[in-house]
Coordinates of N, CA, C and O in Angstrom, one line a residue:
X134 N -117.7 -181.4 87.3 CA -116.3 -181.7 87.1 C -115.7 -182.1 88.5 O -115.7 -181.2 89.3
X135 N -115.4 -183.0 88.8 CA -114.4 -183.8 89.3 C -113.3 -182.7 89.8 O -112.7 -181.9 89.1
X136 N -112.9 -183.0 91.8 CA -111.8 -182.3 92.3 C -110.4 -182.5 91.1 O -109.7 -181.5 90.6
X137 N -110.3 -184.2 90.8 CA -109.0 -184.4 90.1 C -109.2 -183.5 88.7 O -108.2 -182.9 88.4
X138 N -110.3 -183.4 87.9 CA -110.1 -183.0 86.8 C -110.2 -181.2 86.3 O -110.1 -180.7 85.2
X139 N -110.3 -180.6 87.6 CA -110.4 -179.4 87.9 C -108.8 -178.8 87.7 O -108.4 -178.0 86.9
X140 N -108.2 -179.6 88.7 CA -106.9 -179.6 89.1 C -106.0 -179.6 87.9 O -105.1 -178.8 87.8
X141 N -106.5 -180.8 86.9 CA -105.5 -181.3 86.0 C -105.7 -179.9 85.0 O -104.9 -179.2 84.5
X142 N -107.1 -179.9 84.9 CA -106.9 -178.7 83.8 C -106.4 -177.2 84.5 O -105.6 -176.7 83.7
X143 N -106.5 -176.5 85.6 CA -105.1 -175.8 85.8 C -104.0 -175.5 85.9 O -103.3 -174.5 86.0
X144 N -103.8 -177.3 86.0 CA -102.1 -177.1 85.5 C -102.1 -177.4 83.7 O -101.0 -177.5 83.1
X145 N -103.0 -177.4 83.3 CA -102.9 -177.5 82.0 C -102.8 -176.2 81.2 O -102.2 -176.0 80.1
X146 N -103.5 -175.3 82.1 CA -103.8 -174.2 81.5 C -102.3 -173.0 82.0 O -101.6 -172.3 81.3
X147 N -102.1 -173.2 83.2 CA -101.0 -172.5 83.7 C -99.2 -173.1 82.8 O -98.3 -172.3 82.6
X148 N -99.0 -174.5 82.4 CA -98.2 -175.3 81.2 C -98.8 -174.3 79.9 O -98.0 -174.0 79.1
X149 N -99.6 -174.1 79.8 CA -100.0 -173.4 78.2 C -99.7 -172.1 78.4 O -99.4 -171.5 77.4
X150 N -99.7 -171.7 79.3 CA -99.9 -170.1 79.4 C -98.0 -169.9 79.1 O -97.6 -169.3 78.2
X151 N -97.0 -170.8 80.4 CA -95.6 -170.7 80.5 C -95.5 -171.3 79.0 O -94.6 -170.5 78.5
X152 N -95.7 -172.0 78.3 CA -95.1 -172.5 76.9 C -95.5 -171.6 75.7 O -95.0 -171.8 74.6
X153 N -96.7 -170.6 76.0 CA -96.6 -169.4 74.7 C -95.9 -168.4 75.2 O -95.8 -167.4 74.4
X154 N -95.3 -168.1 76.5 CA -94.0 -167.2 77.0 C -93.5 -167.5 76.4 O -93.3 -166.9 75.4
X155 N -93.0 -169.2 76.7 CA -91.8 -169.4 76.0 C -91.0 -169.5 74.5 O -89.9 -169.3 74.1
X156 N -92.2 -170.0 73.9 CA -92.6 -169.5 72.7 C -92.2 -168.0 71.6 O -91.5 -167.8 70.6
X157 N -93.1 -167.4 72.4 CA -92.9 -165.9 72.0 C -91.3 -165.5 72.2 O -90.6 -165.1 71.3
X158 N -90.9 -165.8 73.4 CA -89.8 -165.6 73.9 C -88.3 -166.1 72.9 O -87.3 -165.4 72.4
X159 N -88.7 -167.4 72.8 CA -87.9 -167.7 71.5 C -87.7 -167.1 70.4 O -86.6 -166.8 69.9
X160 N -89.1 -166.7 70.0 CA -89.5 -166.4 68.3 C -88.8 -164.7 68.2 O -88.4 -164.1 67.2
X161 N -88.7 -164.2 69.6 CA -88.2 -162.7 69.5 C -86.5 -162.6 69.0 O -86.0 -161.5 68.6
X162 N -85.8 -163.8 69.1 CA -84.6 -164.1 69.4 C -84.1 -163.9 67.4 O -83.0 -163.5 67.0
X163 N -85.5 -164.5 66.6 CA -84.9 -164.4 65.4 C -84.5 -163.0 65.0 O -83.4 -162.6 64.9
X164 N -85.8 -162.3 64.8 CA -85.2 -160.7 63.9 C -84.8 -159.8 64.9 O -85.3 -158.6 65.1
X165 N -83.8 -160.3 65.5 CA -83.1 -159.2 66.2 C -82.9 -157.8 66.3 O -83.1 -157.1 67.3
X166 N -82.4 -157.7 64.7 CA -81.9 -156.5 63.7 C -83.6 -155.6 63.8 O -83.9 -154.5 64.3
X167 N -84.3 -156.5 63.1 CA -85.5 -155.2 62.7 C -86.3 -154.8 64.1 O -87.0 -153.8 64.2
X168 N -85.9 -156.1 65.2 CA -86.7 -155.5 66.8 C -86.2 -154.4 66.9 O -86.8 -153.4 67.2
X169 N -84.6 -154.4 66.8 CA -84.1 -153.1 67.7 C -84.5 -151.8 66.6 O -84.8 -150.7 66.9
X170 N -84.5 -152.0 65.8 CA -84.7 -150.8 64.9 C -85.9 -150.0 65.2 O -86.0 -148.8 65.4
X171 N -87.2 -151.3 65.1 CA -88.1 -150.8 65.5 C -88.5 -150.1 66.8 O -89.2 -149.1 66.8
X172 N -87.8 -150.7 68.0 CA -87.5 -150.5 69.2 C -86.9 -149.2 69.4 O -87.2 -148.4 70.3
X173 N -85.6 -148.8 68.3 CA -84.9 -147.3 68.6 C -86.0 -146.1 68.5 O -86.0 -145.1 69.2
X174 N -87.1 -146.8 67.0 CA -87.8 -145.8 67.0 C -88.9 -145.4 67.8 O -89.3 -144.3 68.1
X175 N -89.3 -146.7 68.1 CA -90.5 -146.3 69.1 C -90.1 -145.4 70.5 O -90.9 -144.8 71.2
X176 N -88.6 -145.4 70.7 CA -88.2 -144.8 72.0 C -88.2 -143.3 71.3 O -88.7 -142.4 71.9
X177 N -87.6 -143.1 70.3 CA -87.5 -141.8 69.9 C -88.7 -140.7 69.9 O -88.6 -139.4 70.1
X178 N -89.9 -141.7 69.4 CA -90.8 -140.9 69.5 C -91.6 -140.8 71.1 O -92.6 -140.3 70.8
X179 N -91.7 -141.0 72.3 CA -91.8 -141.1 73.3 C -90.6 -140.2 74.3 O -89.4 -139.8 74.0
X180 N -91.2 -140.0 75.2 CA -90.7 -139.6 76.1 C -89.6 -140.3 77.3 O -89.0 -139.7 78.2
X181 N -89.7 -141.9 76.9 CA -88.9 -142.6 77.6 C -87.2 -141.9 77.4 O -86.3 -141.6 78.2
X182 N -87.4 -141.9 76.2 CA -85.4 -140.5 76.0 C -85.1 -140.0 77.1 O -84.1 -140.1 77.7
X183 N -86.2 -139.3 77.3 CA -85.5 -138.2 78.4 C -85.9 -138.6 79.9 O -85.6 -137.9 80.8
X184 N -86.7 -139.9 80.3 CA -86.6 -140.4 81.4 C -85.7 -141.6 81.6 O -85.5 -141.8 82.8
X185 N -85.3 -142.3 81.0 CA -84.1 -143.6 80.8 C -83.0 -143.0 79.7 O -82.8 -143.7 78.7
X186 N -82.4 -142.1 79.8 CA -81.0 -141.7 78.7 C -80.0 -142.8 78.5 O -79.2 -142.9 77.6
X187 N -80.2 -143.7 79.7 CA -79.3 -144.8 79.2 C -79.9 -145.7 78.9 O -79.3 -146.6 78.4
X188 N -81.3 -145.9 79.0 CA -81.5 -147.4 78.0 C -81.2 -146.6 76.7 O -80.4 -147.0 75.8
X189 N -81.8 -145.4 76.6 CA -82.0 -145.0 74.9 C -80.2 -145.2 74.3 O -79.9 -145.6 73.2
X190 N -79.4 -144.9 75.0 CA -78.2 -145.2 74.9 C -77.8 -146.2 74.7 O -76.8 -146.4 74.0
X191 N -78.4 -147.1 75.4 CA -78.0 -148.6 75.3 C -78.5 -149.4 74.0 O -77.8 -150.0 73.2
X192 N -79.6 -149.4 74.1 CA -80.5 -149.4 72.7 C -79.7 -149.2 71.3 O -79.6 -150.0 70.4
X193 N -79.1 -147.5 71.3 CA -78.6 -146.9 70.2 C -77.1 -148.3 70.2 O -77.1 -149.2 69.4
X194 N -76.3 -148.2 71.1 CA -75.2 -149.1 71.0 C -75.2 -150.4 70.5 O -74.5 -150.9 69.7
X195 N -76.5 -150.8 71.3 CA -76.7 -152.6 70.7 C -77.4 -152.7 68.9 O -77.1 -153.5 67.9
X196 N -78.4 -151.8 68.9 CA -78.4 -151.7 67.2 C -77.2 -151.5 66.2 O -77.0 -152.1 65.2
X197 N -76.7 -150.6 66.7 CA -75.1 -150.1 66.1 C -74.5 -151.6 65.9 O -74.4 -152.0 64.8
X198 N -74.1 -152.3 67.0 CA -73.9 -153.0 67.0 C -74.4 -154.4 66.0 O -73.6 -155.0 65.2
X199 N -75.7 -154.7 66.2 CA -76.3 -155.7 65.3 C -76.4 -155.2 63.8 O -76.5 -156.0 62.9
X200 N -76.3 -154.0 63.6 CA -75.7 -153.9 62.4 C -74.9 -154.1 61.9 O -75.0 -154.7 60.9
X201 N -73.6 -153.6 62.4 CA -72.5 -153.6 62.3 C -72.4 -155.4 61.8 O -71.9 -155.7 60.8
X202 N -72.9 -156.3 62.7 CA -72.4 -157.8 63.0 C -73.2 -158.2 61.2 O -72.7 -158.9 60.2
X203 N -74.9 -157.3 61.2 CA -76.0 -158.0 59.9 C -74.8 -157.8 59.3 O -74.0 -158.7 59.1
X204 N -74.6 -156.5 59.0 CA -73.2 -156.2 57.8 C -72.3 -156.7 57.2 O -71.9 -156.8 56.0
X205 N -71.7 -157.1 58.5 CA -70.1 -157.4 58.2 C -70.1 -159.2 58.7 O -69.4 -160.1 58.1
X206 N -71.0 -159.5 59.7 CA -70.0 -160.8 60.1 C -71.9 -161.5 60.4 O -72.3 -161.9 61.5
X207 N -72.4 -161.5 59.5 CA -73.7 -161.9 59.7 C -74.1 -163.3 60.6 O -75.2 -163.6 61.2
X208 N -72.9 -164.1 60.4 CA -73.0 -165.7 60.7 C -73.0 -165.0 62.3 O -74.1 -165.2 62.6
X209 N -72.5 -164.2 63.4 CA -72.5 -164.1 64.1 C -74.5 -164.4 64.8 O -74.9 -165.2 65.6
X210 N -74.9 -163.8 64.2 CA -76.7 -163.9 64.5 C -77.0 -165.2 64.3 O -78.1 -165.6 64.3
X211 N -76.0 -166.0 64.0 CA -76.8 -167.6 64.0 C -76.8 -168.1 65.4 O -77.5 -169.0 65.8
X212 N -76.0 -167.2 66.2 CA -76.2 -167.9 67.5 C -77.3 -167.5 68.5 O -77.6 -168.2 69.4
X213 N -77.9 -166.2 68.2 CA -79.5 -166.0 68.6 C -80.9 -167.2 67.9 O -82.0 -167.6 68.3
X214 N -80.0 -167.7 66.1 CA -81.0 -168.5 65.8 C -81.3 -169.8 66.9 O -82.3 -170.3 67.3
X215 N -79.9 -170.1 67.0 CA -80.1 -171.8 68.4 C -80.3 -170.6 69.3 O -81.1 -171.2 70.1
X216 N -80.3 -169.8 69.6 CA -81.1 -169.6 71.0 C -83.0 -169.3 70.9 O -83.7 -168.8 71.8
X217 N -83.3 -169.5 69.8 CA -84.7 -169.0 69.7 C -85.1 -170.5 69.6 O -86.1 -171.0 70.3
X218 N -84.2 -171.4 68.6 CA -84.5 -172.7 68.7 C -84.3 -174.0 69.8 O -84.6 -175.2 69.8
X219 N -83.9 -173.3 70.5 CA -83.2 -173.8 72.0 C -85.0 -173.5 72.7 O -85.7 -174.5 72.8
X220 N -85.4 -172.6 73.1 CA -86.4 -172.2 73.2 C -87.5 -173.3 73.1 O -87.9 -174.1 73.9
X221 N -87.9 -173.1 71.6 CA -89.1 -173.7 70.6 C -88.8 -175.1 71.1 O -89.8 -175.8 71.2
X222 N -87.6 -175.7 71.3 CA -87.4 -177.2 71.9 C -87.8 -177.4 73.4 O -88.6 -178.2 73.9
X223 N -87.1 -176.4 74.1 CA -88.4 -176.6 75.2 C -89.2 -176.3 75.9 O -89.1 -176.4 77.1
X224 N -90.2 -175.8 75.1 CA -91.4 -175.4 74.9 C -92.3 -176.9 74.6 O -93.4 -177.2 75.0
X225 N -91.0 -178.0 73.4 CA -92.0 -179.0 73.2 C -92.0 -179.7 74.1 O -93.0 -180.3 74.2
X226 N -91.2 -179.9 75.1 CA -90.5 -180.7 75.9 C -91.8 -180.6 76.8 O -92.0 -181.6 77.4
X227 N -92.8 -179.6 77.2 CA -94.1 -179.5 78.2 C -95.1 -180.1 77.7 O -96.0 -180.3 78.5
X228 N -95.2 -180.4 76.3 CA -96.4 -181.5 75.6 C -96.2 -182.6 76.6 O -97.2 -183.4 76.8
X229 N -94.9 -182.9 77.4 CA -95.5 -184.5 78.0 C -96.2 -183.9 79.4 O -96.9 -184.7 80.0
X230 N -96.0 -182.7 79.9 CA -96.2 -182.4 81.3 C -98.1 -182.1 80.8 O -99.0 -181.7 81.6
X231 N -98.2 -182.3 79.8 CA -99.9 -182.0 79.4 C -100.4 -183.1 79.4 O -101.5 -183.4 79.9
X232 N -99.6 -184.1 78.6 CA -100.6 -185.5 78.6 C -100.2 -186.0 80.1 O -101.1 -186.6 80.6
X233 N -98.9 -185.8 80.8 CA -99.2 -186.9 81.9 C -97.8 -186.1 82.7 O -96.6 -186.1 82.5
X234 N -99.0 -185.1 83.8 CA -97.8 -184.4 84.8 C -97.3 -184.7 85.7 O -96.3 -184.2 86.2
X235 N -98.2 -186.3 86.2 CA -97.3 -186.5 87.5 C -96.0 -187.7 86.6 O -95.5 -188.4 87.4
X236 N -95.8 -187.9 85.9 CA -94.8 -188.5 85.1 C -93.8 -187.8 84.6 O -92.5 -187.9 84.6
X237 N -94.6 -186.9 84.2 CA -93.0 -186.0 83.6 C -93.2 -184.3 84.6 O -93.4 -183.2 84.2
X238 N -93.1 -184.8 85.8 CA -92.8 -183.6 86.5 C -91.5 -183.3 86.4 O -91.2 -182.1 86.4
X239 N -90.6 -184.2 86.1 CA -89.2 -183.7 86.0 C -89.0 -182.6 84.8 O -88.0 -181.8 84.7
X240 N -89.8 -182.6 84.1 CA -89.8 -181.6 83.1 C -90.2 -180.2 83.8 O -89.5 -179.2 83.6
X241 N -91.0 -180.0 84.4 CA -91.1 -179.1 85.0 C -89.9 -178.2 85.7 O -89.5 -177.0 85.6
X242 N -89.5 -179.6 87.0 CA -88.8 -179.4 87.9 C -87.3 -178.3 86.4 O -86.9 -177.2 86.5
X243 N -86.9 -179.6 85.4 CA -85.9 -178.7 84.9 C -86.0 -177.9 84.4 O -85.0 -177.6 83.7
X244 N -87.4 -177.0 84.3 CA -87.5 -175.7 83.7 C -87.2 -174.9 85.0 O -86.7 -173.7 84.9
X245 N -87.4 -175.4 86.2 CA -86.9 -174.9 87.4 C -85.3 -174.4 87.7 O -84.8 -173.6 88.4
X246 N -84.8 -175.3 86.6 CA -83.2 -175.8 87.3 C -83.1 -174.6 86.4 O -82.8 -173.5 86.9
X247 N -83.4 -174.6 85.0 CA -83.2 -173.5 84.2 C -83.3 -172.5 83.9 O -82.7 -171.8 83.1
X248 N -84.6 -171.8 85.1 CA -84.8 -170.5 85.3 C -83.8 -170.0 86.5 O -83.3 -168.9 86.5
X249 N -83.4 -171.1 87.7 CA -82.5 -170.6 88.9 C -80.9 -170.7 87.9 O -80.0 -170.1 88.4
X250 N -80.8 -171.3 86.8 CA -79.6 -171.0 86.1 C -79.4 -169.3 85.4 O -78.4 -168.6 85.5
X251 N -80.5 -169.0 84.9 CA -80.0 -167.7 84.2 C -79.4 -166.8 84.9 O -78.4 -166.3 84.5
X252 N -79.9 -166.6 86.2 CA -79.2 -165.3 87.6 C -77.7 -165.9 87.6 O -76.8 -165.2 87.2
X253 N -77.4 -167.1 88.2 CA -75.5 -166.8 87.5 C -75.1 -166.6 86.3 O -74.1 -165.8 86.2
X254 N -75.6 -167.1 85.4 CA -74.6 -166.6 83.8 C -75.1 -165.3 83.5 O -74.5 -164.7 82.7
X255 N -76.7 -164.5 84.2 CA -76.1 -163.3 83.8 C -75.3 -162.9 84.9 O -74.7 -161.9 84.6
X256 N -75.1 -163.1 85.9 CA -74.4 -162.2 87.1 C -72.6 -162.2 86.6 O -71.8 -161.3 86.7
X257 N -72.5 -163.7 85.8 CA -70.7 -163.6 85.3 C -70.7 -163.3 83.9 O -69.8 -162.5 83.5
X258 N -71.4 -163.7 83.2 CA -71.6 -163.6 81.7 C -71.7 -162.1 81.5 O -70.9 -161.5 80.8
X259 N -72.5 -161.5 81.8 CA -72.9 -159.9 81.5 C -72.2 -159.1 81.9 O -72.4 -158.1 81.2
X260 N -71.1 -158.9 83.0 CA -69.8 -158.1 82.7 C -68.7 -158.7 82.0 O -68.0 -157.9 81.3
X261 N -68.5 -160.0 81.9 CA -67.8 -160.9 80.7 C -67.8 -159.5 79.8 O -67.0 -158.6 79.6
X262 N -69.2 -159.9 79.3 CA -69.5 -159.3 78.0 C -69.9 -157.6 77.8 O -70.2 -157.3 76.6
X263 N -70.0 -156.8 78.8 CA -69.8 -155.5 78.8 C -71.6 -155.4 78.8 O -72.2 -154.8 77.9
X264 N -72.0 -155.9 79.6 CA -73.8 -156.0 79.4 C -73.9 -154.7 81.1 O -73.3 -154.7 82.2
X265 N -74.5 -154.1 80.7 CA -75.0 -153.1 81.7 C -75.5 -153.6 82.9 O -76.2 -154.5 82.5
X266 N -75.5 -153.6 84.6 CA -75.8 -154.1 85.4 C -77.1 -154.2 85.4 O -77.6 -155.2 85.8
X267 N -77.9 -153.0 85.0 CA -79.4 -153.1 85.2 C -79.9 -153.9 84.0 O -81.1 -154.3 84.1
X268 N -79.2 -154.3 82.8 CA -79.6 -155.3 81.7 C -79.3 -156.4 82.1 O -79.1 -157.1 81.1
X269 N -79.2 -156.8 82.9 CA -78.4 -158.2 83.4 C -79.9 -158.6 84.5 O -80.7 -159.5 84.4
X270 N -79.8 -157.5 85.4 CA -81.0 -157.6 86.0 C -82.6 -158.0 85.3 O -83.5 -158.7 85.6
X271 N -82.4 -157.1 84.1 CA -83.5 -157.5 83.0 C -83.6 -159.2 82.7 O -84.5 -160.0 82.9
X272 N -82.7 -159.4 82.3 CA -82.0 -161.1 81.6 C -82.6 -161.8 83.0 O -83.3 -162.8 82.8
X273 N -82.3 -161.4 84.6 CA -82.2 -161.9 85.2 C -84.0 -162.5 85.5 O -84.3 -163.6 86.0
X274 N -84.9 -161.5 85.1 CA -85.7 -161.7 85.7 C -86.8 -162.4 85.0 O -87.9 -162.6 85.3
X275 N -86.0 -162.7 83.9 CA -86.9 -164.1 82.7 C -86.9 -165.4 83.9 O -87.5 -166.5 84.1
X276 N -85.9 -164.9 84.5 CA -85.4 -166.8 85.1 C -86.8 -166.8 86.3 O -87.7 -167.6 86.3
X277 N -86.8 -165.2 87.7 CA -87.2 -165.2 88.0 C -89.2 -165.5 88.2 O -89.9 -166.2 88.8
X278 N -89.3 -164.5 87.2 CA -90.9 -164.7 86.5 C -91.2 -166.2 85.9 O -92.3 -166.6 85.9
X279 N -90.2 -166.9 85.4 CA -90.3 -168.4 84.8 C -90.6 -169.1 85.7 O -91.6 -169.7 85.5
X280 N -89.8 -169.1 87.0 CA -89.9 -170.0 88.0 C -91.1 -170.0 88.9 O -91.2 -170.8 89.8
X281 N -92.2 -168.8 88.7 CA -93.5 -168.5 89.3 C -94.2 -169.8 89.0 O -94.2 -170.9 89.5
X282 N -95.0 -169.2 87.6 CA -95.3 -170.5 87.2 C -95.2 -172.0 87.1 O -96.2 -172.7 86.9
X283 N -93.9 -172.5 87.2 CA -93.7 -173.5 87.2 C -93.5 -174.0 88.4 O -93.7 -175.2 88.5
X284 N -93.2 -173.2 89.5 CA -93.6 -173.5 90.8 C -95.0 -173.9 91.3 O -95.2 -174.8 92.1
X285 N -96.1 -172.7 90.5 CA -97.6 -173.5 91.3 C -97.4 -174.8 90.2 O -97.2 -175.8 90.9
X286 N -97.5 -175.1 89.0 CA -97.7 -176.4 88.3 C -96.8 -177.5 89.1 O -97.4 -178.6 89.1
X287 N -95.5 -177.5 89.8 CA -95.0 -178.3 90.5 C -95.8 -178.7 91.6 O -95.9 -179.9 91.8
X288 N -96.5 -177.9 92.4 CA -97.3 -177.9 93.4 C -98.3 -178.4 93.3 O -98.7 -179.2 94.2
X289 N -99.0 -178.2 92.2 CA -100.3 -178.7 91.8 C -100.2 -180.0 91.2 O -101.1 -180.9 91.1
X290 N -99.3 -180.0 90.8 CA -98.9 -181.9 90.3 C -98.7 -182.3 91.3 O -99.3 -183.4 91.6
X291 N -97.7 -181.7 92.3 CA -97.7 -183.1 93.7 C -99.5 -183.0 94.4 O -99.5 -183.5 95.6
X292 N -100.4 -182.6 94.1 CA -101.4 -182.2 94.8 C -102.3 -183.5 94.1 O -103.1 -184.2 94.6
X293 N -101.7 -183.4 92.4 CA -102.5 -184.3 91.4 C -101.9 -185.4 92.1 O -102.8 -186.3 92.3
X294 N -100.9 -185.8 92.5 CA -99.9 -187.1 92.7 C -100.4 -187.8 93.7 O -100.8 -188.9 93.7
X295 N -100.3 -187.1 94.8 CA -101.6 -187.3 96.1 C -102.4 -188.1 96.4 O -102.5 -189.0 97.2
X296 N -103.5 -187.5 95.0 CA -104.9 -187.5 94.9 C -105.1 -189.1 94.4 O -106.1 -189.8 94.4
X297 N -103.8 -189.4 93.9 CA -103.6 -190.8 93.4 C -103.8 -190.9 91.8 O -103.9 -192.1 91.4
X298 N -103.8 -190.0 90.8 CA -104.3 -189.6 90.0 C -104.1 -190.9 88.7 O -103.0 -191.2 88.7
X299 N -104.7 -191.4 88.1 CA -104.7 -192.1 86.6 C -102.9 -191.8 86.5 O -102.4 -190.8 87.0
X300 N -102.4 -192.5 86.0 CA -101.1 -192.3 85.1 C -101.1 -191.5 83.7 O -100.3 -190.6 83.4
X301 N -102.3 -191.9 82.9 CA -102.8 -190.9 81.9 C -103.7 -190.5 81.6 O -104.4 -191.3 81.0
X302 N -104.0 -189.3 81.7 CA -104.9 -188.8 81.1 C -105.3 -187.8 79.7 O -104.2 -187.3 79.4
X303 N -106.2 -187.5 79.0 CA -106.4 -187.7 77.6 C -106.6 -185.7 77.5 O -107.3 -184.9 78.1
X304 N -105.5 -185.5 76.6 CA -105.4 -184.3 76.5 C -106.7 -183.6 76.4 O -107.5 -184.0 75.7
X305 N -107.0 -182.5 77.1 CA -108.3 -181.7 76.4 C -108.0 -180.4 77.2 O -108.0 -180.2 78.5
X306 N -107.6 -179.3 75.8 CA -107.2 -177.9 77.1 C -108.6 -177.1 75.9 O -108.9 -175.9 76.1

């Protein structure tokens, strides 16, 4: 195997790995309601209760809550649906950084722009909205952990770009 084609398939592989995050990450966004449910219970039976009293608190609030909204004002949860579907869009948006990364590095780069976005909207958005400082920090660190990976794949595409690489090359992960 070839320096270039070594290369291409680690950034191929490290794009696949960040797009079933993101993925997953999305798809968590639909059943809100039955995560936290399941979520209250699994804390109940553990001992996390009595070492985090305030997640378990916080937890109990935001279920109350998403019930309260399933119940009464359901259309509310459509706005986790575009946010799961917000997601799943780009996620597709990395199919071009597979067939051809030194071309659509910009896609990358704006998963960059996107992860250094979340740390202000949650730093103003999450007291906006009565979100706990250490849950903010949580929110915060999707952005952080995102931008890992897409950092070495930026890196490794200007390394592929360098090298002088084909304009395209033929998917195979």
């Amino acid at each position: 195997m070839s320096e270039r084609s070594a290369l291409l398939r680690r950034i191929r592989v490290w794009v696949v790995v960040f797009v079933v995050c993101l993925v997953l990450s999305g798809l968590t966004a639909f059943p809100l309601v039955h995560e936290l449910r399941w979520t209250q219970s699994l804390l109940a039976h553990t001992p996390v209760e009595d070492w985090l009293p305030g997640l378990s608190a916080w937890i109990d609030r935001v279920r109350d809550g998403l019930d309260h909204a399933d119940a009464e004002y359901p259309f509310l949860l459509y706005g986790t649906d575009w946010l799961a579907f917000a997601h799943l869009v780009i996620a597709v948006a990395f199919y071009g950084v597979l067939r051809d990364p030194v071309r659509n590095v910009w896609v990358v780069e704006f998963g960059m722009i996107a992860c250094a976005g979340i740390i202000p909207l949650a730093l103003i958005c999450g007291p906006v909205r009565g979100i706990p400082f250490w849950w903010s920090v949580i929110d915060m660190s999707f952005g952080v952990f995102g931008v890992i990976p897409l950092s070495v794949v930026r890196r490794k595409i200007k390394t592929l770009e360098a090298m002088g690489a084909p304009a395209r090359v033929p998917v195979t992960v």
